[in-house]
CSV table of C-alpha atoms in Angstrom, one decimal:
chain,number,residue,atom,x,y,z
A,1,MET,CA,-33.1,32.9,-13.5
A,2,SER,CA,-31.6,36.1,-12.2
A,3,SER,CA,-28.1,35.4,-13.4
A,4,GLY,CA,-29.3,35.2,-17.0
A,5,PHE,CA,-28.3,31.8,-18.0
A,6,ARG,CA,-30.0,28.4,-18.0
A,7,THR,CA,-29.9,26.0,-15.0
A,8,TYR,CA,-28.6,22.4,-14.9
A,9,HIS,CA,-31.9,20.9,-15.7
A,10,GLU,CA,-32.6,23.3,-18.5
A,11,VAL,CA,-29.4,22.4,-20.3
A,12,ASP,CA,-29.9,19.0,-22.0
A,13,GLU,CA,-28.4,19.1,-25.4
A,14,LEU,CA,-25.7,16.7,-24.5
A,15,ARG,CA,-26.0,13.8,-22.0
A,16,SER,CA,-23.2,12.7,-19.7
A,17,ASP,CA,-22.3,9.1,-20.4
A,18,LEU,CA,-21.1,8.4,-16.8
A,19,PRO,CA,-24.3,6.7,-15.7
A,20,ASP,CA,-24.2,4.7,-18.9
A,21,GLN,CA,-20.7,3.6,-18.1
A,22,ILE,CA,-21.7,2.5,-14.7
A,23,ALA,CA,-24.7,0.6,-16.1
A,24,ALA,CA,-22.4,-1.0,-18.7
A,25,GLY,CA,-20.2,-2.3,-15.9
A,26,ASP,CA,-23.2,-3.8,-14.2
A,27,GLU,CA,-24.5,-5.2,-17.5
A,28,ARG,CA,-21.3,-7.2,-17.8
A,29,VAL,CA,-22.3,-9.0,-14.6
A,30,SER,CA,-25.6,-10.0,-16.1
A,31,VAL,CA,-23.9,-11.2,-19.3
A,32,ARG,CA,-21.4,-13.3,-17.3
A,33,LEU,CA,-24.0,-14.8,-15.0
A,34,ALA,CA,-26.3,-15.8,-17.8
A,35,SER,CA,-24.6,-19.2,-17.7
A,36,VAL,CA,-25.1,-19.6,-13.9
A,37,ALA,CA,-28.3,-21.3,-12.8
A,38,ARG,CA,-28.3,-20.1,-9.2
A,39,VAL,CA,-26.5,-17.3,-7.3
A,40,ILE,CA,-26.9,-17.8,-3.6
A,41,ALA,CA,-25.4,-15.6,-0.9
A,42,VAL,CA,-24.2,-16.9,2.4
A,43,MET,CA,-24.5,-14.2,5.0
A,44,SER,CA,-24.7,-13.1,8.6
A,45,GLY,CA,-24.9,-9.9,10.4
A,46,LYS,CA,-22.3,-11.1,12.8
A,47,GLY,CA,-18.6,-11.8,12.3
A,48,GLY,CA,-16.9,-15.0,13.4
A,49,VAL,CA,-20.0,-17.3,13.2
A,50,GLY,CA,-18.6,-19.5,10.5
A,51,LYS,CA,-20.0,-18.1,7.2
A,52,SER,CA,-16.9,-19.0,5.2
A,53,LEU,CA,-16.8,-22.5,6.7
A,54,VAL,CA,-20.5,-23.1,5.8
A,55,SER,CA,-19.8,-21.7,2.3
A,56,GLY,CA,-16.8,-24.0,1.9
A,57,LEU,CA,-18.7,-27.0,3.2
A,58,LEU,CA,-21.7,-26.3,0.9
A,59,ALA,CA,-19.6,-25.7,-2.1
A,60,THR,CA,-17.5,-28.8,-1.6
A,61,ALA,CA,-20.5,-31.0,-0.9
A,62,LEU,CA,-22.3,-29.7,-4.0
A,63,ALA,CA,-19.2,-30.4,-6.1
A,64,ARG,CA,-19.0,-33.9,-4.6
A,65,ARG,CA,-22.5,-34.5,-5.9
A,66,GLY,CA,-21.3,-33.6,-9.4
A,67,ASP,CA,-22.6,-30.0,-9.5
A,68,ARG,CA,-20.6,-27.3,-11.2
A,69,VAL,CA,-19.9,-24.9,-8.4
A,70,GLY,CA,-18.3,-21.5,-8.0
A,71,LEU,CA,-17.6,-19.6,-4.8
A,72,VAL,CA,-16.9,-15.9,-4.6
A,73,ASP,CA,-15.1,-14.8,-1.5
A,74,ALA,CA,-16.7,-11.4,-1.0
A,75,ASP,CA,-15.0,-10.8,2.3
A,76,LEU,CA,-12.4,-8.6,0.6
A,77,ASN,CA,-10.7,-7.5,3.9
A,78,GLY,CA,-10.6,-11.0,5.5
A,79,PRO,CA,-10.6,-13.6,2.8
A,80,SER,CA,-10.3,-17.2,4.0
A,81,VAL,CA,-12.0,-19.3,1.4
A,82,PRO,CA,-8.7,-20.4,-0.4
A,83,ARG,CA,-7.3,-21.7,2.8
A,84,LEU,CA,-10.5,-23.6,3.7
A,85,LEU,CA,-10.5,-25.2,0.2
A,86,GLY,CA,-6.7,-25.9,0.1
A,87,ILE,CA,-6.0,-23.6,-2.8
A,88,GLU,CA,-2.6,-22.0,-3.0
A,89,PRO,CA,-2.3,-18.5,-4.5
A,90,GLY,CA,-0.5,-18.6,-7.8
A,91,VAL,CA,-0.6,-16.8,-11.1
A,92,LEU,CA,-4.1,-16.1,-12.3
A,93,ALA,CA,-4.4,-17.2,-15.9
A,94,GLU,CA,-6.1,-14.6,-18.0
A,95,SER,CA,-7.7,-14.8,-21.4
A,96,ARG,CA,-9.8,-12.4,-23.3
A,97,ASN,CA,-12.8,-14.1,-21.6
A,98,GLY,CA,-11.6,-13.2,-18.2
A,99,PHE,CA,-9.5,-14.7,-15.3
A,100,ALA,CA,-9.7,-18.4,-14.9
A,101,PRO,CA,-10.8,-19.1,-11.3
A,102,PRO,CA,-8.5,-21.5,-9.4
A,103,SER,CA,-10.2,-24.7,-8.5
A,104,SER,CA,-10.2,-26.8,-5.3
A,105,ARG,CA,-9.5,-30.5,-5.4
A,106,ALA,CA,-13.3,-31.1,-5.4
A,107,GLY,CA,-13.6,-28.8,-8.4
A,108,VAL,CA,-15.0,-25.7,-6.7
A,109,ARG,CA,-14.0,-22.6,-8.8
A,110,VAL,CA,-13.0,-19.8,-6.5
A,111,MET,CA,-12.2,-16.1,-6.7
A,112,SER,CA,-10.8,-14.3,-3.7
A,113,MET,CA,-8.8,-11.3,-2.8
A,114,ALA,CA,-6.4,-13.7,-1.1
A,115,PHE,CA,-5.2,-14.7,-4.6
A,116,LEU,CA,-4.2,-11.1,-5.2
A,117,MET,CA,-2.6,-10.1,-1.9
A,118,GLU,CA,0.4,-11.3,0.1
A,119,PRO,CA,-0.9,-13.4,3.0
A,120,ASP,CA,0.2,-11.0,5.7
A,121,ARG,CA,-0.8,-7.8,3.9
A,122,ALA,CA,-3.9,-5.8,4.6
A,123,LEU,CA,-6.0,-4.7,1.7
A,124,THR,CA,-5.4,-1.0,1.2
A,125,TRP,CA,-6.3,1.2,-1.8
A,126,ARG,CA,-4.3,3.8,-3.6
A,127,GLU,CA,-5.7,7.0,-2.2
A,128,PRO,CA,-4.5,10.5,-2.5
A,129,ALA,CA,-5.4,11.6,1.1
A,130,ASP,CA,-6.8,10.5,4.4
A,131,ALA,CA,-10.3,10.6,3.1
A,132,GLY,CA,-10.7,7.1,1.8
A,133,PHE,CA,-14.1,6.7,3.5
A,134,VAL,CA,-15.4,8.8,0.7
A,135,TRP,CA,-14.8,6.3,-2.1
A,136,ARG,CA,-13.8,3.1,-0.4
A,137,GLY,CA,-17.3,1.8,-0.6
A,138,ALA,CA,-17.3,2.4,-4.4
A,139,GLN,CA,-14.0,0.7,-4.7
A,140,GLU,CA,-15.1,-2.4,-2.8
A,141,ARG,CA,-18.3,-2.5,-4.8
A,142,GLY,CA,-16.3,-2.3,-7.9
A,143,ALA,CA,-14.1,-5.2,-6.8
A,144,LEU,CA,-17.1,-7.3,-6.1
A,145,ARG,CA,-18.5,-6.5,-9.5
A,146,GLU,CA,-15.2,-7.5,-11.1
A,147,PHE,CA,-15.1,-10.8,-9.2
A,148,LEU,CA,-18.5,-11.5,-10.8
A,149,SER,CA,-18.0,-10.1,-14.3
A,150,ASP,CA,-14.3,-10.5,-15.0
A,151,VAL,CA,-13.9,-14.2,-14.0
A,152,ALA,CA,-14.5,-16.9,-16.5
A,153,TRP,CA,-16.9,-18.8,-14.4
A,154,GLY,CA,-18.3,-20.9,-17.2
A,155,GLU,CA,-21.4,-22.9,-16.9
A,156,LEU,CA,-22.3,-23.3,-13.2
A,157,ASP,CA,-25.2,-24.9,-11.4
A,158,VAL,CA,-24.5,-22.8,-8.3
A,159,LEU,CA,-22.4,-19.7,-7.6
A,160,LEU,CA,-22.2,-19.1,-3.9
A,161,VAL,CA,-21.2,-15.7,-2.6
A,162,ASP,CA,-19.6,-15.7,0.9
A,163,LEU,CA,-20.4,-12.2,2.2
A,164,PRO,CA,-18.6,-10.4,5.0
A,165,PRO,CA,-20.3,-9.4,8.2
A,166,GLY,CA,-22.9,-6.7,8.0
A,167,THR,CA,-25.6,-5.8,5.5
A,168,GLN,CA,-23.9,-3.4,3.1
A,169,ARG,CA,-22.3,-6.1,0.8
A,170,LEU,CA,-25.7,-7.9,0.6
A,171,ALA,CA,-27.3,-4.7,-0.7
A,172,GLU,CA,-24.5,-4.3,-3.2
A,173,LEU,CA,-24.7,-7.9,-4.4
A,174,HIS,CA,-28.5,-7.6,-4.8
A,175,ALA,CA,-28.0,-4.5,-6.9
A,176,LEU,CA,-25.6,-6.4,-9.1
A,177,VAL,CA,-27.6,-9.6,-9.2
A,178,PRO,CA,-31.3,-8.5,-8.9
A,179,GLY,CA,-32.5,-12.1,-9.4
A,180,LEU,CA,-30.5,-13.5,-6.5
A,181,ALA,CA,-31.8,-17.0,-5.9
A,182,GLY,CA,-31.6,-16.8,-2.2
A,183,ILE,CA,-29.7,-16.3,0.9
A,184,ILE,CA,-28.4,-18.7,3.5
A,185,ALA,CA,-28.0,-17.0,6.9
A,186,VAL,CA,-25.5,-18.3,9.4
A,187,THR,CA,-25.8,-17.7,13.2
A,188,ILE,CA,-24.5,-19.1,16.4
A,189,PRO,CA,-26.9,-19.8,19.3
A,190,SER,CA,-26.2,-16.6,21.3
A,191,ALA,CA,-28.6,-13.7,21.7
A,192,ALA,CA,-26.0,-11.3,20.4
A,193,SER,CA,-25.7,-13.3,17.2
A,194,ARG,CA,-29.5,-13.6,16.9
A,195,ASP,CA,-29.9,-9.8,17.1
A,196,ALA,CA,-27.2,-9.1,14.5
A,197,VAL,CA,-28.4,-11.8,12.1
A,198,ALA,CA,-32.0,-10.6,12.5
A,199,ARG,CA,-31.0,-7.2,11.1
A,200,SER,CA,-29.5,-8.8,8.1
A,201,LEU,CA,-32.6,-11.0,7.6
A,202,ASP,CA,-34.7,-8.0,7.9
A,203,LEU,CA,-32.9,-6.4,5.0
A,204,ALA,CA,-33.3,-9.6,3.0
A,205,ARG,CA,-37.0,-9.7,3.7
A,206,ARG,CA,-37.5,-6.0,2.8
A,207,ARG,CA,-35.8,-6.7,-0.5
A,208,GLY,CA,-38.0,-9.7,-1.1
A,209,LEU,CA,-35.1,-12.1,-1.2
A,210,PRO,CA,-35.9,-15.8,-1.0
A,211,MET,CA,-34.5,-17.5,2.2
A,212,PRO,CA,-33.8,-21.1,1.5
A,213,GLY,CA,-32.8,-21.4,5.2
A,214,LEU,CA,-30.7,-20.8,8.2
A,215,VAL,CA,-27.7,-22.6,9.6
A,216,GLU,CA,-26.8,-22.6,13.3
A,217,ASN,CA,-23.1,-23.2,13.8
A,218,LEU,CA,-21.4,-24.1,17.0
A,219,SER,CA,-24.7,-25.4,18.3
A,220,GLY,CA,-22.9,-27.4,21.0
A,221,VAL,CA,-20.2,-29.9,21.6
A,222,ARG,CA,-20.8,-33.6,21.1
A,223,CYS,CA,-20.0,-36.0,23.9
A,224,ASP,CA,-17.8,-38.7,22.7
A,225,ALA,CA,-19.3,-41.1,25.2
A,226,CYS,CA,-23.0,-40.7,24.8
A,227,GLY,CA,-23.2,-38.8,21.5
A,228,GLY,CA,-25.4,-36.0,23.1
A,229,LEU,CA,-24.9,-32.3,22.6
A,230,ALA,CA,-23.7,-30.1,25.4
A,231,PRO,CA,-24.3,-26.3,24.8
A,232,LEU,CA,-21.5,-24.0,24.0
A,233,HIS,CA,-23.5,-20.8,24.1
A,234,ALA,CA,-26.6,-19.8,26.0
A,235,GLY,CA,-29.5,-19.1,23.6
A,236,ASN,CA,-31.4,-20.7,20.8
A,237,ALA,CA,-30.8,-18.2,17.9
A,238,GLY,CA,-31.3,-20.7,15.0
A,239,ALA,CA,-34.8,-21.8,16.0
A,240,GLU,CA,-35.9,-18.3,17.0
A,241,LEU,CA,-34.7,-16.7,13.8
A,242,ALA,CA,-36.3,-19.6,11.8
A,243,GLU,CA,-39.6,-18.9,13.5
A,244,ARG,CA,-39.5,-15.1,13.2
A,245,PHE,CA,-38.5,-15.1,9.5
A,246,ARG,CA,-40.4,-18.3,8.6
A,247,ALA,CA,-37.4,-19.9,7.1
A,248,PRO,CA,-36.3,-23.5,7.7
A,249,LEU,CA,-33.5,-24.2,10.1
A,250,LEU,CA,-31.4,-26.3,7.7
A,251,ALA,CA,-28.8,-27.6,10.1
A,252,ARG,CA,-27.4,-27.2,13.6
A,253,LEU,CA,-23.7,-27.8,13.3
A,254,PRO,CA,-21.9,-28.7,16.6
A,255,PHE,CA,-18.3,-27.8,17.4
A,256,ASP,CA,-16.1,-30.4,15.8
A,257,ALA,CA,-12.4,-30.2,16.4
A,258,ALA,CA,-11.7,-32.5,13.4
A,259,LEU,CA,-13.7,-30.2,11.2
A,260,GLY,CA,-11.8,-27.2,12.5
A,261,ALA,CA,-8.5,-28.9,11.7
A,262,ALA,CA,-9.7,-30.0,8.3
A,263,ALA,CA,-10.7,-26.4,7.5
A,264,ASP,CA,-7.4,-25.0,8.6
A,265,GLU,CA,-5.6,-27.5,6.4
A,266,GLY,CA,-7.8,-27.2,3.4
A,267,ARG,CA,-9.2,-30.8,3.7
A,268,LEU,CA,-13.0,-30.2,3.7
A,269,GLU,CA,-13.5,-32.7,1.0
A,270,GLU,CA,-11.7,-35.4,3.0
A,271,TRP,CA,-13.7,-34.5,6.1
A,272,LEU,CA,-17.0,-34.7,4.2
A,273,ALA,CA,-16.0,-38.1,2.8
A,274,GLY,CA,-15.4,-39.3,6.4
A,275,GLY,CA,-19.1,-39.1,7.2
A,276,GLY,CA,-20.7,-38.6,10.6
A,277,PRO,CA,-23.7,-36.7,11.8
A,278,THR,CA,-22.3,-33.2,11.0
A,279,ALA,CA,-21.3,-34.2,7.5
A,280,GLU,CA,-24.8,-35.7,7.1
A,281,ALA,CA,-26.3,-32.4,8.1
A,282,VAL,CA,-24.3,-30.7,5.4
A,283,ARG,CA,-25.5,-33.1,2.9
A,284,THR,CA,-29.1,-32.4,3.9
A,285,MET,CA,-28.5,-28.7,3.3
A,286,VAL,CA,-27.2,-29.5,-0.1
A,287,ASP,CA,-30.5,-31.1,-1.0
A,288,VAL,CA,-32.3,-28.0,-0.1
A,289,LEU,CA,-30.0,-25.8,-2.1
A,290,ARG,CA,-30.3,-27.9,-5.2
A,291,ALA,CA,-34.1,-27.5,-5.0
A,292,ALA,CA,-33.9,-23.7,-4.8
A,293,PRO,CA,-35.4,-21.9,-7.7
A,294,ALA,CA,-33.1,-20.6,-10.4
A,295,THR,CA,-31.7,-17.0,-10.4
A,296,ARG,CA,-34.2,-14.9,-12.3
B,1,MET,CA,-21.7,18.4,-14.3
B,2,LYS,CA,-22.3,20.4,-17.4
B,3,PHE,CA,-20.6,23.4,-18.9
B,4,LEU,CA,-22.5,26.1,-20.6
B,5,CYS,CA,-21.1,28.7,-22.9
B,6,VAL,CA,-22.8,31.8,-21.6
B,7,GLU,CA,-22.1,33.9,-24.7
B,8,CYS,CA,-23.7,31.3,-27.1
B,9,ASP,CA,-26.1,29.7,-24.6
B,10,ARG,CA,-24.9,26.3,-25.9
B,11,GLN,CA,-23.8,23.3,-23.8
B,12,MET,CA,-20.1,22.7,-24.2
B,13,ALA,CA,-19.0,19.3,-25.5
B,14,PHE,CA,-16.2,17.2,-24.1
B,15,ASP,CA,-13.1,17.6,-26.2
B,16,GLU,CA,-10.1,16.0,-24.5
B,17,ARG,CA,-8.9,14.5,-21.3
B,18,ALA,CA,-5.4,14.8,-19.8
B,19,VAL,CA,-4.0,12.8,-16.9
B,20,PRO,CA,-0.7,14.5,-16.0
B,21,GLY,CA,0.3,11.7,-13.6
B,22,ASP,CA,0.2,13.7,-10.3
B,23,GLY,CA,-3.2,12.3,-9.3
B,24,THR,CA,-5.1,15.2,-10.9
B,25,MET,CA,-7.1,15.2,-14.1
B,26,ALA,CA,-8.0,17.8,-16.7
B,27,ALA,CA,-11.0,17.6,-18.9
B,28,VAL,CA,-11.4,20.2,-21.7
B,29,PHE,CA,-14.8,21.2,-23.0
B,30,ARG,CA,-15.5,23.1,-26.2
B,31,CYS,CA,-18.4,25.3,-27.3
B,32,PRO,CA,-19.8,23.8,-30.5
B,33,ALA,CA,-20.8,27.3,-31.6
B,34,CYS,CA,-17.9,29.5,-31.0
B,35,GLY,CA,-15.2,27.0,-30.3
B,36,ARG,CA,-14.2,28.5,-27.0
B,37,LYS,CA,-12.5,25.9,-24.7
B,38,THR,CA,-12.8,25.6,-20.9
B,39,ALA,CA,-10.6,23.2,-18.8
B,40,MET,CA,-12.1,21.5,-15.8
B,41,LEU,CA,-9.2,20.8,-13.4
B,42,ALA,CA,-10.0,18.1,-10.8
B,43,ASN,CA,-8.0,17.7,-7.7
B,44,PRO,CA,-6.7,14.3,-6.5
B,45,MET,CA,-9.7,13.6,-4.4
B,46,GLU,CA,-12.2,14.4,-7.2
B,47,THR,CA,-10.1,12.4,-9.6
B,48,GLN,CA,-10.1,9.5,-7.2
B,49,LEU,CA,-13.8,9.6,-6.8
B,50,VAL,CA,-14.3,9.3,-10.5
B,51,SER,CA,-11.8,6.6,-10.7
B,52,SER,CA,-13.5,4.6,-7.9
B,53,LEU,CA,-16.7,4.5,-9.9
B,54,GLY,CA,-14.8,2.8,-12.8
B,55,VAL,CA,-15.8,5.5,-15.3
B,56,LYS,CA,-13.9,7.7,-17.7
B,57,VAL,CA,-14.7,11.4,-18.1
B,58,GLY,CA,-15.5,11.9,-21.7
B,59,GLY,CA,-16.1,8.3,-22.3
B,60,ARG,CA,-14.0,5.2,-22.9
B,61,THR,CA,-11.4,5.2,-25.5
B,62,VAL,CA,-10.1,1.7,-24.8
B,63,PRO,CA,-12.2,-1.4,-23.9
B,64,ASN,CA,-12.6,-2.5,-20.3
B,65,GLU,CA,-9.7,-4.5,-19.0
B,66,ASN,CA,-10.3,-7.5,-16.7
B,67,PHE,CA,-10.0,-6.4,-13.0
B,68,GLU,CA,-9.4,-2.9,-14.2
B,69,GLY,CA,-10.5,-1.3,-10.9
B,70,ILE,CA,-8.6,-3.9,-8.8
B,71,ARG,CA,-5.4,-3.4,-10.8
B,72,ALA,CA,-5.6,0.3,-10.6
B,73,GLY,CA,-6.8,0.6,-7.0
B,74,VAL,CA,-5.3,-2.2,-4.9
B,75,GLU,CA,-2.1,-1.1,-3.2
B,76,ASP,CA,0.8,-3.6,-3.5
B,77,PRO,CA,-0.9,-6.6,-4.9
B,78,ARG,CA,1.1,-9.8,-5.4
B,79,ASP,CA,3.3,-9.2,-8.4
B,80,GLU,CA,2.8,-12.6,-9.9
B,81,ALA,CA,-1.0,-12.7,-9.3
B,82,LEU,CA,-1.8,-10.3,-12.1
B,83,PRO,CA,0.9,-10.6,-14.8
B,84,ALA,CA,1.0,-7.8,-17.3
B,85,ALA,CA,1.6,-10.4,-20.1
B,86,PRO,CA,-0.3,-9.7,-23.3
B,87,LEU,CA,-3.6,-11.4,-23.8
B,88,THR,CA,-2.5,-12.8,-27.0
B,89,ASN,CA,0.9,-13.3,-28.5
B,90,PRO,CA,0.8,-12.4,-32.2
B,91,GLY,CA,4.4,-11.2,-32.0
B,92,PRO,CA,6.5,-9.1,-29.7
B,93,VAL,CA,6.8,-5.3,-30.1
B,94,ARG,CA,10.3,-4.0,-29.7
B,95,TRP,CA,10.6,-0.9,-27.5
B,96,ASN,CA,13.5,1.4,-28.5
B,97,VAL,CA,15.5,3.3,-25.9
B,98,ASP,CA,13.6,6.6,-26.3
B,99,ALA,CA,10.2,4.9,-26.0
B,100,VAL,CA,11.3,3.0,-22.8
B,101,GLU,CA,12.6,6.2,-21.3
B,102,ARG,CA,9.3,7.9,-22.0
B,103,LEU,CA,7.3,5.0,-20.6
B,104,GLY,CA,9.3,5.5,-17.4
B,105,HIS,CA,7.6,8.8,-16.9
B,106,VAL,CA,4.2,7.0,-16.5
B,107,PRO,CA,3.3,6.4,-12.8
B,108,SER,CA,4.4,2.9,-11.9
B,109,PHE,CA,1.0,1.6,-10.8
B,110,VAL,CA,-0.5,2.1,-14.3
B,111,ARG,CA,2.7,1.6,-16.3
B,112,GLY,CA,1.9,-2.1,-17.1
B,113,MET,CA,-1.6,-1.2,-18.3
B,114,VAL,CA,-0.3,1.7,-20.4
B,115,LYS,CA,2.4,-0.5,-21.9
B,116,LYS,CA,-0.2,-3.1,-22.8
B,117,ILE,CA,-2.4,-0.5,-24.5
B,118,TYR,CA,0.6,0.7,-26.6
B,119,ASN,CA,1.6,-2.8,-27.5
B,120,GLU,CA,-1.9,-3.8,-28.6
B,121,TYR,CA,-2.1,-0.6,-30.6
B,122,ALA,CA,1.2,-1.5,-32.4
B,123,ARG,CA,0.2,-5.2,-33.0
B,124,GLU,CA,-3.1,-4.3,-34.4
B,125,ARG,CA,-1.3,-2.1,-37.0
B,126,GLY,CA,1.6,-4.4,-37.6
B,127,ILE,CA,4.1,-2.0,-36.0
B,128,GLU,CA,7.1,-3.9,-34.8
B,129,GLU,CA,9.0,-1.2,-33.0
B,130,MET,CA,7.6,1.2,-30.4
B,131,THR,CA,9.0,4.7,-30.7
B,132,PRO,CA,8.0,8.1,-29.3
B,133,ALA,CA,6.4,8.9,-32.6
B,134,VAL,CA,4.2,5.7,-32.5
B,135,MET,CA,3.3,6.6,-28.9
B,136,ASP,CA,2.2,10.1,-30.0
B,137,ARG,CA,0.1,8.6,-32.8
B,138,ALA,CA,-1.5,6.1,-30.3
B,139,ARG,CA,-2.2,8.9,-27.9
B,140,SER,CA,-3.9,10.8,-30.6
B,141,ASP,CA,-5.8,7.9,-32.0
B,142,LEU,CA,-6.9,6.5,-28.7
B,143,GLY,CA,-7.3,9.6,-26.6
B,144,LEU,CA,-4.5,8.7,-24.2
B,145,GLU,CA,-3.5,12.2,-23.2
B,146,GLY,CA,-1.0,12.2,-20.4
B,147,MET,CA,0.2,8.7,-21.1
């Protein structure tokens, strides 16, 4: 080299341990999840389609069957799982083994940013300047990692991860949990939702992730008189995505005002116990999830 | 990033880290041959980038804390959600006036974590009272420059 000293790649007497530190953090996830049989992500490319509701229903229904269930609310900026499951924020109990996850009445163990923030407070990060875009992704990935590694999940049959809209968090989760047992995709019938969810499923397919199935939410509104379903949206996204991605359409959940009220009031367990065709559809989904292969 | 002592043609080794509390960081590297030292001064953005990755320049001197990144990064979390109580309770450590005053110079958002580190250091050594001298020793033993 013209300047007379060695270049970066020629200097290798001492190795930086920064990559090792990052790897050690990720390794903590593997160690923690060794006692978890299946990690399953609930995702959608689209916001507002009911991912968290489906996550809460599945988790509660699994717990009612006697399974040991955890639920990570990975929507850091819009956490809603504690409300759906009726869990009030309190003091997080900490031991050397990690934070104890608060439990719902049905026994679902949950970790959510909602436990750490005031209810009317947006999630913001301590940043020295208006350039948070540079490192916010790293901070959010770090928070997801800590939700997985620093929580004393204990022995679980299923750990569900309720992902926010978009594809980035799925990629981060897959990097942290390479043996992800599968993804459940949630859509509504509209063409706009179909297109957004298709992008997410494309990412899942490219990564070779198992797809136990899809759920179409808000598939219609049931007539109290005849029991038939009247459409709420134009489109048939659930069936179209199922065909395109060769994944089973696990359930079509109609709009249900009672379910909406139960979700707002944290009474999903009570709603499931009440029965009915929608609750029956949730129970069918649970059968499929329980048959999913274990996390590798 | 690596540092090369051009005179000796040797890679400089990490020597010490300082966190002055103004959002910046200094890392000192030393040539193993001639002993010459060079300080790398990182601006707040560069310091934040390293912090966001959850890594420590020069390596870790204390074990990972649960939710370490969340505690350090989230602005205004609920006070009662993440109590700074000790993980175990083998006996309280008294803080004398001078030690409390010195702890007051630590930035508020990491003060709880720093206090816990000092408390654990004292408990592990059977020290009942925290003084500036104990803090100095802890800083030296644990590599907590700037705290």
